[in-house]
Coordinates of C-alpha atoms in Angstrom, one line a residue:
M1 CA 7.3 -27.4 68.4
K2 CA 9.3 -26.0 65.4
K3 CA 7.8 -23.3 63.3
S4 CA 7.4 -25.7 60.4
D5 CA 5.0 -27.6 62.6
Y6 CA 2.4 -24.9 63.1
S7 CA -0.5 -25.9 60.5
I8 CA -4.2 -24.6 59.9
S9 CA -5.1 -28.4 60.4
K10 CA -4.1 -28.2 63.9
I11 CA -5.2 -24.6 64.6
L12 CA -8.6 -25.0 63.3
P13 CA -9.8 -27.6 65.5
V14 CA -8.4 -26.2 68.6
L15 CA -10.0 -22.7 67.8
F16 CA -13.4 -24.4 67.3
G17 CA -13.2 -25.4 70.9
F18 CA -13.8 -21.8 71.7
F19 CA -17.3 -22.2 70.3
I20 CA -18.1 -25.0 72.8
M21 CA -16.6 -22.4 75.5
G22 CA -19.3 -20.1 74.4
V23 CA -22.0 -22.6 75.6
V24 CA -21.4 -21.2 79.1
D25 CA -23.3 -17.9 78.0
L26 CA -26.5 -19.8 77.6
T27 CA -26.6 -19.1 81.3
G28 CA -28.0 -15.6 80.7
T29 CA -30.4 -16.8 78.2
A30 CA -31.5 -19.4 80.5
I31 CA -32.0 -17.1 83.5
N32 CA -34.6 -15.2 81.7
Y33 CA -36.5 -18.1 80.3
V34 CA -36.4 -20.1 83.5
K35 CA -37.7 -17.1 85.6
V36 CA -40.7 -17.0 83.4
D37 CA -41.3 -20.7 83.0
F38 CA -41.1 -21.4 86.8
E39 CA -42.4 -18.0 88.0
L40 CA -39.3 -17.0 90.1
N41 CA -37.7 -13.7 91.2
D42 CA -34.5 -12.3 90.3
T43 CA -32.5 -13.8 93.0
M44 CA -33.8 -17.4 92.4
A45 CA -33.4 -17.1 88.7
N46 CA -29.9 -16.1 89.2
L47 CA -29.0 -19.0 91.0
L48 CA -28.0 -20.5 87.7
S49 CA -25.2 -18.7 87.5
L50 CA -24.1 -19.6 91.0
S51 CA -24.5 -23.5 89.7
C52 CA -22.6 -22.8 86.8
F53 CA -19.7 -20.4 87.9
F54 CA -19.1 -21.8 91.4
W55 CA -16.9 -24.7 89.6
F56 CA -14.4 -22.0 88.2
L57 CA -13.5 -21.4 91.8
A58 CA -13.5 -24.9 93.0
L59 CA -12.3 -26.8 90.1
S60 CA -9.8 -24.6 88.1
V61 CA -6.6 -25.6 90.1
P62 CA -7.4 -29.1 90.2
T63 CA -7.9 -29.0 86.6
G64 CA -4.4 -27.4 86.1
I65 CA -3.0 -30.4 88.4
L66 CA -5.0 -32.8 86.0
M67 CA -3.6 -31.1 82.8
N68 CA -0.2 -31.6 84.0
R69 CA -0.8 -35.4 84.2
I70 CA -2.7 -36.1 81.1
G71 CA -2.0 -33.3 78.8
R72 CA -3.8 -30.1 77.5
K73 CA -5.7 -31.9 74.5
N74 CA -7.0 -34.9 76.7
T75 CA -8.3 -32.4 79.5
V76 CA -10.0 -30.3 76.8
L77 CA -11.6 -33.6 75.6
V78 CA -12.7 -34.6 79.1
S79 CA -14.4 -31.1 79.2
F80 CA -16.4 -31.8 76.1
M81 CA -17.9 -34.9 77.8
F82 CA -19.3 -32.9 80.8
T83 CA -20.5 -30.2 78.4
L84 CA -22.3 -32.8 76.3
A85 CA -23.9 -34.4 79.5
G86 CA -25.3 -31.2 80.8
L87 CA -26.7 -30.2 77.2
L88 CA -28.5 -33.1 77.0
L89 CA -30.1 -33.4 80.3
P90 CA -32.8 -30.7 80.0
F91 CA -33.9 -32.2 76.7
F92 CA -35.0 -35.3 78.7
A93 CA -36.1 -33.6 82.0
Y94 CA -37.2 -30.1 82.0
N95 CA -37.8 -28.8 85.5
F96 CA -36.0 -26.3 87.8
I97 CA -33.9 -28.9 89.5
S98 CA -32.7 -30.3 86.2
I99 CA -31.6 -27.1 84.7
I100 CA -29.7 -26.6 88.0
V101 CA -28.0 -29.8 87.6
A102 CA -27.4 -29.3 83.7
F103 CA -25.8 -25.9 84.5
T104 CA -23.7 -27.5 86.9
L105 CA -22.4 -30.0 84.6
I106 CA -22.1 -27.2 82.0
G107 CA -20.0 -25.1 84.5
I108 CA -17.7 -28.2 85.3
G109 CA -17.1 -28.8 81.7
N110 CA -16.6 -24.9 80.9
T111 CA -14.2 -24.6 84.0
I112 CA -12.1 -27.4 82.4
I113 CA -11.9 -26.3 78.9
Q114 CA -11.1 -22.9 79.8
V115 CA -8.1 -23.8 82.0
A116 CA -6.8 -26.1 79.2
L117 CA -7.8 -24.7 75.8
N118 CA -5.9 -21.4 76.2
P119 CA -2.4 -22.8 76.8
L120 CA -3.4 -25.6 74.2
V121 CA -3.5 -22.8 71.7
S122 CA 0.1 -21.9 72.6
N123 CA 0.9 -25.7 71.3
V124 CA -0.2 -24.8 67.6
V125 CA 0.7 -21.0 67.1
S126 CA 3.8 -19.2 67.6
K127 CA 4.5 -17.1 70.7
E128 CA 4.1 -13.8 68.4
K129 CA 0.8 -14.9 67.1
L130 CA -0.5 -15.8 70.8
T131 CA -2.8 -12.8 71.6
G132 CA -4.2 -12.5 68.1
S133 CA -4.9 -16.2 68.2
L134 CA -6.8 -15.9 71.6
T135 CA -8.7 -13.1 70.3
M136 CA -9.9 -14.7 67.5
G137 CA -10.8 -17.6 69.7
Q138 CA -12.8 -15.0 71.8
F139 CA -14.5 -14.0 68.3
I140 CA -15.6 -17.8 67.6
K141 CA -16.9 -17.9 71.4
A142 CA -18.9 -14.8 70.8
L143 CA -20.6 -16.4 67.9
A144 CA -21.6 -19.3 70.1
S145 CA -22.8 -16.7 72.5
W146 CA -24.8 -14.9 69.7
L147 CA -26.2 -18.2 68.4
G148 CA -27.8 -19.4 71.7
P149 CA -30.3 -16.8 72.3
N150 CA -31.1 -16.7 68.7
V151 CA -31.7 -20.5 68.6
A152 CA -33.6 -20.4 71.9
A153 CA -36.0 -17.4 70.5
W154 CA -36.6 -19.6 67.2
M155 CA -37.5 -22.6 69.1
A156 CA -39.8 -20.7 71.2
A157 CA -41.5 -19.0 68.5
A158 CA -41.8 -22.3 66.4
T159 CA -43.6 -23.7 69.7
L160 CA -40.7 -26.2 70.2
G161 CA -39.6 -24.8 73.4
W162 CA -36.6 -22.9 74.1
K163 CA -35.0 -25.8 75.6
Y164 CA -34.5 -27.4 72.2
V165 CA -31.5 -25.0 72.0
F166 CA -29.7 -27.7 74.3
P167 CA -29.4 -30.8 71.7
V168 CA -28.5 -28.3 68.9
F169 CA -25.4 -27.1 71.1
A170 CA -24.9 -30.9 72.1
G171 CA -24.5 -32.1 68.5
I172 CA -22.0 -29.3 67.8
T173 CA -20.0 -30.3 71.2
L174 CA -19.9 -34.0 69.9
L175 CA -18.6 -32.8 66.5
A176 CA -16.0 -30.7 68.4
A177 CA -14.8 -33.6 70.4
C178 CA -14.4 -35.9 67.3
W179 CA -12.5 -33.3 65.5
L180 CA -10.0 -32.5 68.1
R181 CA -9.8 -36.2 69.0
I182 CA -8.3 -37.3 65.6
T183 CA -5.9 -34.0 65.5
R184 CA -2.3 -34.9 66.5
I185 CA -0.8 -32.3 68.6
D186 CA 2.6 -32.1 70.2
E187 CA 2.7 -30.8 73.9
E188 CA 6.3 -31.0 74.7
D189 CA 6.4 -27.5 76.3
G190 CA 3.3 -28.7 78.4
G191 CA 5.0 -31.7 79.7
K192 CA 3.6 -34.1 82.1
K193 CA 4.8 -32.2 85.3
T194 CA 3.6 -32.3 88.9
T195 CA 2.2 -29.3 90.7
S196 CA 0.1 -28.1 93.6
F197 CA -2.5 -26.0 95.0
L198 CA 0.1 -24.2 96.9
A199 CA 2.6 -23.9 94.1
T200 CA -0.5 -22.4 91.9
F201 CA -1.8 -20.0 94.4
S202 CA 1.8 -18.9 95.1
L203 CA 1.7 -17.3 91.8
L204 CA -0.6 -14.4 93.3
K205 CA 2.8 -13.4 95.1
D206 CA 3.6 -11.9 91.6
T207 CA 2.1 -8.6 91.7
K208 CA 1.4 -8.5 87.9
I209 CA -0.3 -11.9 88.2
L210 CA -2.4 -10.9 91.0
L211 CA -3.7 -7.8 89.1
F212 CA -4.5 -9.9 86.2
F213 CA -6.3 -12.3 88.1
I214 CA -8.6 -9.6 89.8
G215 CA -9.1 -8.1 86.1
I216 CA -10.3 -11.5 85.0
L217 CA -12.6 -11.8 87.9
I218 CA -14.2 -8.4 87.2
L219 CA -14.3 -9.1 83.4
V220 CA -16.3 -12.3 83.7
G221 CA -18.6 -10.8 86.6
V222 CA -19.5 -7.7 84.5
D223 CA -20.1 -10.0 81.2
V224 CA -22.3 -12.3 83.0
G225 CA -24.2 -9.5 84.8
I226 CA -24.9 -7.9 81.6
N227 CA -25.9 -11.1 79.8
A228 CA -28.4 -11.5 82.7
T229 CA -29.4 -7.9 83.3
L230 CA -29.6 -6.5 79.9
P231 CA -32.9 -8.3 78.7
K232 CA -34.6 -7.2 81.8
Y233 CA -33.2 -3.8 81.6
I234 CA -34.6 -3.2 78.1
L235 CA -37.9 -4.7 79.1
E236 CA -38.1 -2.3 82.2
K237 CA -37.0 0.8 80.2
C238 CA -38.8 0.2 76.7
P239 CA -42.5 -0.6 76.6
D240 CA -42.3 -1.4 72.9
V241 CA -40.3 -4.6 73.9
T242 CA -42.7 -6.9 75.4
S243 CA -41.5 -10.2 75.7
V244 CA -38.1 -12.0 76.8
P245 CA -37.4 -13.8 73.3
E246 CA -37.4 -10.0 71.9
A247 CA -35.2 -8.7 74.4
D248 CA -33.0 -11.6 74.3
R249 CA -32.4 -11.2 70.6
L250 CA -31.7 -7.6 70.7
K251 CA -29.1 -8.5 73.4
S252 CA -27.7 -11.3 71.0
Y253 CA -27.3 -8.8 68.2
F254 CA -26.2 -5.7 69.9
Y255 CA -23.9 -7.1 72.5
F256 CA -22.7 -10.8 71.3
I257 CA -22.6 -10.0 67.6
V258 CA -20.9 -6.7 68.0
R259 CA -18.5 -8.7 70.7
A260 CA -17.8 -11.1 67.7
I261 CA -17.1 -8.3 65.2
G262 CA -14.8 -6.6 67.8
A263 CA -12.8 -9.6 68.6
F264 CA -12.3 -10.5 65.0
A265 CA -11.3 -6.9 64.1
G266 CA -9.2 -7.0 67.3
G267 CA -7.5 -10.3 66.0
I268 CA -6.1 -8.5 63.0
L269 CA -5.4 -5.0 64.6
L270 CA -3.6 -6.6 67.4
L271 CA -0.9 -7.7 64.8
K272 CA -0.2 -4.1 64.3
I273 CA -1.1 -1.9 67.4
P274 CA 0.7 -2.5 70.7
E275 CA -1.6 -4.5 73.3
H276 CA -1.3 -1.6 75.9
K277 CA -2.6 0.8 73.6
F278 CA -5.4 -1.3 72.4
Y279 CA -6.3 -2.4 76.2
A280 CA -6.4 1.4 77.1
V281 CA -8.9 2.4 74.3
S282 CA -10.9 -0.4 74.8
A283 CA -11.5 -0.2 78.5
C284 CA -12.4 3.6 78.2
L285 CA -14.9 3.1 75.4
S286 CA -16.8 0.5 77.5
L287 CA -16.8 2.7 80.4
V288 CA -18.4 5.4 78.4
G289 CA -21.1 2.9 77.3
L290 CA -22.0 1.7 81.0
V291 CA -22.3 5.4 82.1
L292 CA -24.5 6.6 79.4
I293 CA -26.9 3.5 79.4
L294 CA -27.8 4.8 82.8
F295 CA -29.3 7.8 81.4
A296 CA -30.3 6.2 78.0
G297 CA -34.2 7.1 77.7
S298 CA -35.0 5.1 74.6
L299 CA -34.3 1.7 73.1
W300 CA -32.0 3.0 70.3
N301 CA -29.9 4.9 73.1
I302 CA -29.7 1.8 75.0
L303 CA -28.6 -0.3 72.0
A304 CA -26.0 2.4 71.1
C305 CA -24.8 2.3 74.7
V306 CA -24.6 -1.4 74.5
V307 CA -22.4 -1.3 71.0
L308 CA -19.9 0.7 72.8
I309 CA -19.9 -1.7 75.8
A310 CA -19.4 -4.6 73.6
L311 CA -16.6 -3.2 71.2
G312 CA -14.7 -2.2 74.2
Y313 CA -14.9 -5.6 76.2
S314 CA -14.3 -7.6 73.1
N315 CA -10.5 -7.9 73.4
L316 CA -9.8 -7.3 76.8
F317 CA -10.1 -11.0 78.3
A318 CA -7.5 -12.1 75.6
I319 CA -5.4 -9.2 76.0
I320 CA -5.1 -10.0 80.0
F321 CA -4.7 -13.7 79.5
S322 CA -2.0 -13.2 76.9
K323 CA 0.0 -10.9 79.0
A324 CA -0.2 -13.3 82.1
L325 CA 1.0 -16.6 80.1
K326 CA 3.9 -14.5 78.4
H327 CA 4.7 -13.1 81.9
I328 CA 5.7 -16.6 83.2
P329 CA 5.8 -18.8 79.9
E330 CA 7.4 -21.7 81.7
K331 CA 4.4 -22.1 84.4
A332 CA 1.9 -21.5 81.5
N333 CA -0.6 -24.5 83.0
E334 CA -0.3 -23.1 86.5
V335 CA -1.0 -19.3 85.3
S336 CA -4.0 -20.8 83.2
S337 CA -5.8 -22.5 85.9
L338 CA -5.1 -19.6 88.3
L339 CA -6.3 -17.1 86.1
I340 CA -9.7 -19.4 85.3
V341 CA -10.3 -19.5 89.1
G342 CA -11.4 -15.8 88.1
V343 CA -14.1 -16.9 85.8
S344 CA -16.0 -17.7 89.2
G345 CA -16.6 -13.9 89.1
G346 CA -19.7 -15.0 87.1
I347 CA -21.2 -15.6 90.5
L348 CA -21.7 -11.9 90.9
A349 CA -24.7 -12.4 88.8
L350 CA -26.5 -13.5 91.9
L351 CA -25.6 -10.4 93.8
L352 CA -26.9 -8.5 90.9
G353 CA -30.4 -10.3 91.4
V354 CA -30.4 -9.6 95.0
V355 CA -30.0 -5.8 94.5
S356 CA -32.5 -5.7 91.6
D357 CA -35.0 -7.4 94.1
V358 CA -34.2 -5.0 96.9
F359 CA -34.5 -1.7 94.4
G360 CA -37.1 -3.1 92.5
A361 CA -35.4 -2.0 89.2
Q362 CA -32.6 -3.0 87.0
W363 CA -30.7 0.2 87.0
A364 CA -29.3 -0.9 90.5
A365 CA -27.7 -3.7 88.9
V366 CA -26.3 -1.7 86.1
S367 CA -24.9 0.8 88.5
I368 CA -22.9 -2.1 90.2
L369 CA -21.6 -3.2 87.1
T370 CA -20.3 0.5 86.1
V371 CA -18.4 0.9 89.6
M372 CA -16.9 -2.8 89.0
W373 CA -15.6 -1.4 85.4
L374 CA -13.5 1.3 87.0
Y375 CA -10.9 -1.3 88.3
I376 CA -10.5 -2.5 84.4
V377 CA -9.8 1.3 83.6
W378 CA -7.5 1.5 86.4
L379 CA -5.6 -1.6 85.0
I380 CA -4.5 0.4 82.1
K381 CA -1.4 1.6 84.0
P382 CA -0.1 -2.0 85.0
I383 CA -0.9 -3.1 81.6
N384 CA 1.1 -0.4 80.0
N385 CA 3.9 -1.3 82.4
S386 CA 4.0 -4.7 81.4
K387 CA 4.6 -4.1 77.7

């Protein structure tokens, strides 16, 4: 694609797809409501994360193969259809089984969109603007993540029931699908190539790709863990917070909205600041927040730590993904599908639920998240070497 071919009319519908990508973060909100609605323990409630994030492990590489055959844009459109089906199901049938099936469909849709959407961005922006554009996409995704728990809490307070959040997001998903469908995007560098499981996983022989893959695994595991654990941690440590909707709203404002602000600011700052320096500061900032939150004794101290975690986290996924795509640009589809296998790290939320039940306290889960984050800090040197 020539430089003159890049236009806002093509960029906007692609970036709006990141909003639909953020639907997956309804998992954390659903875990807390479902636990109360069906009187489940943490282990059973966190099964939602398994039903959703298992598909990143199972379908990421097949999605890459599909993308090579039908194109990136068409693959994103397929993802919208799975997501739409998952969002409509709980509205018509609300029980634990239907919720599991719904998040299975949402997980399949989110797997497909995360594999296809990131490389599709490279078809509508220049290489120099790829990292900033992916970061802006994470900003849009964070807006969806913030909106989910707030709409759910508002629905619950209005006696409609939190599950009415699903048709709201279903309508937005349908709008996104129609917008992208009518947008013409040239994919000549995506091609209709053939690939295989072996060819995709052989990329792990490249040390940098392997390290980036593990980084994505840890990033998503920590993100989903915070999403699911933070409201319960607040309820456990802060007697003034007495309900799930209240704790979930606090999470949405001090984690997701701060992440959105951080991603928006990062999209601008990364045009001027080298990626490796930005990564180093961000990784260390989140580590400080994770360590301090274990010792925070009041609500405002906890929320201050959450702000540090969110600001540090907000740009790391985009930086790692961009580094990997630019490392082997001729295999962008394969690199994307491989890295999205790492999103299956969200399954770790199930482990956090088990640990919380064993110790009878949420600090145990937060401690595991802190230890996991040490890898993200260690990754500073490889990121720096790949500049």
